[in-house]
Tab-separated table of C-alpha atoms in Angstrom:
chain	number	residue	atom	x	y	z
A	55	MET	CA	-68.533	112.641	141.548
A	56	MET	CA	-65.171	113.454	139.959
A	57	ARG	CA	-63.412	113.138	143.333
A	58	SER	CA	-64.917	109.657	143.979
A	59	THR	CA	-63.828	108.433	140.551
A	60	LEU	CA	-60.285	109.748	141.062
A	61	THR	CA	-60.090	108.037	144.475
A	62	LEU	CA	-61.214	104.713	142.979
A	63	VAL	CA	-58.705	104.954	140.126
A	64	THR	CA	-55.880	105.802	142.544
A	65	ALA	CA	-56.808	102.899	144.852
A	66	ALA	CA	-56.968	100.492	141.909
A	67	ALA	CA	-53.551	101.629	140.642
A	68	ALA	CA	-52.058	101.175	144.120
A	69	ALA	CA	-53.508	97.645	144.338
A	70	VAL	CA	-51.926	96.753	140.992
A	71	LEU	CA	-48.529	98.074	142.117
A	72	ILE	CA	-48.681	96.186	145.420
A	73	THR	CA	-49.634	92.943	143.656
A	74	ALA	CA	-46.869	93.357	141.068
A	75	GLY	CA	-44.311	93.975	143.816
A	76	THR	CA	-44.980	90.605	145.447
A	77	ALA	CA	-44.374	88.516	142.314
A	78	HIS	CA	-41.457	86.072	142.535
A	79	ALA	CA	-38.866	85.565	139.844
A	80	THR	CA	-38.519	82.176	138.180
A	81	PRO	CA	-35.954	79.973	139.975
A	82	ARG	CA	-32.531	79.947	138.278
A	83	THR	CA	-30.984	76.962	136.479
A	84	TRP	CA	-27.499	77.556	137.940
A	85	LEU	CA	-26.101	77.845	141.457
A	86	ASN	CA	-24.578	81.094	142.679
A	87	GLU	CA	-21.910	81.410	145.327
A	88	GLY	CA	-23.564	81.770	148.721
A	89	THR	CA	-26.833	80.629	150.266
A	90	GLN	CA	-29.934	79.763	148.252
A	91	VAL	CA	-33.227	77.933	148.803
A	92	VAL	CA	-34.075	75.183	146.319
A	93	GLY	CA	-37.471	75.784	144.751
A	94	GLU	CA	-37.362	79.525	145.465
A	95	ASP	CA	-33.956	80.721	144.246
A	96	VAL	CA	-32.945	77.702	142.110
A	97	LEU	CA	-34.755	74.770	140.507
A	98	ALA	CA	-34.812	71.388	142.223
A	99	GLY	CA	-33.118	68.575	140.319
A	100	LEU	CA	-29.750	67.421	139.079
A	101	TYR	CA	-26.834	69.864	138.716
A	102	SER	CA	-23.434	69.196	137.183
A	103	THR	CA	-20.022	70.836	137.259
A	104	THR	CA	-16.801	70.309	135.334
A	105	GLY	CA	-14.986	70.778	138.640
A	106	PRO	CA	-13.212	73.536	140.513
A	107	GLY	CA	-11.865	76.539	138.669
A	108	PRO	CA	-8.401	78.033	139.120
A	109	ASP	CA	-9.621	80.238	141.995
A	110	ASP	CA	-11.239	77.319	143.893
A	111	TYR	CA	-7.943	75.889	145.278
A	112	GLY	CA	-8.701	72.413	143.904
A	113	TYR	CA	-12.031	71.945	145.719
A	114	CYS	CA	-15.520	73.347	145.895
A	115	PHE	CA	-18.151	72.740	148.556
A	116	ILE	CA	-21.892	72.561	149.076
A	117	GLU	CA	-23.250	72.803	152.619
A	118	TRP	CA	-26.816	71.767	153.510
A	119	LEU	CA	-28.307	73.967	156.245
A	120	PRO	CA	-31.439	73.405	158.391
A	121	TYR	CA	-32.938	76.806	157.490
A	122	LYS	CA	-32.101	80.056	155.702
A	123	GLY	CA	-29.966	82.181	157.991
A	124	ALA	CA	-28.349	79.202	159.739
A	125	THR	CA	-24.600	79.340	160.288
A	126	SER	CA	-22.019	76.832	159.067
A	127	SER	CA	-21.779	75.440	162.617
A	128	GLU	CA	-25.420	74.288	162.253
A	129	LEU	CA	-24.935	72.502	158.921
A	130	ILE	CA	-26.654	69.171	158.253
A	131	ASP	CA	-24.155	67.933	155.659
A	132	ILE	CA	-21.212	69.124	153.590
A	133	GLN	CA	-19.823	67.698	150.370
A	134	ALA	CA	-16.474	68.521	148.766
A	135	TYR	CA	-15.974	68.178	145.003
A	136	GLU	CA	-12.605	68.020	143.254
A	137	GLY	CA	-13.484	67.006	139.682
A	138	PRO	CA	-16.458	66.643	137.350
A	139	SER	CA	-19.438	65.961	139.621
A	140	TYR	CA	-23.211	65.818	139.987
A	141	VAL	CA	-25.464	66.776	142.874
A	142	ARG	CA	-29.226	66.287	143.289
A	143	LEU	CA	-31.037	69.079	145.123
A	144	ASP	CA	-34.524	68.624	146.551
A	145	GLU	CA	-37.300	71.187	146.918
A	146	GLY	CA	-36.823	73.054	150.202
A	147	ASP	CA	-33.097	72.310	150.586
A	148	VAL	CA	-31.154	75.283	151.935
A	149	ILE	CA	-27.614	75.210	150.581
A	150	THR	CA	-24.483	77.307	150.617
A	151	VAL	CA	-22.237	76.967	147.574
A	152	ASP	CA	-18.520	77.740	147.610
A	153	GLY	CA	-16.763	77.323	144.271
A	154	CYS	CA	-17.465	75.495	140.978
A	155	ASP	CA	-19.924	76.480	138.261
A	156	TRP	CA	-23.056	74.353	138.728
A	157	ILE	CA	-25.625	74.061	135.910
A	158	HIS	CA	-29.074	72.378	136.070
A	159	GLU	CA	-29.611	69.381	133.752
A	160	SER	CA	-32.416	71.281	131.967
A	161	TYR	CA	-30.177	74.271	131.076
A	162	THR	CA	-29.864	74.980	127.368
A	163	PRO	CA	-27.726	77.937	126.261
């Protein structure tokens, strides 16, 4: 009887750990450098920037890709920004960000 109870407890603990490991983090309210999926990595909506920083060589870019893992040669669109700007990102967009600090309209420090 003791062995059956221990097996059940161990199985239940393993199920809890597996379930906890599959939880997703809340999407961010800022854009990182690199590729991200809107709705998974970052929130959909309106983002703003004050423009390129000193290390951005006067411009920053956002590329829209057809899927995560696509290369720049497969891009759907690219936008260059050289001053204060806004961009609207839709759920499911796959983007690559290069430069600028982008913050979601709902961000409150």
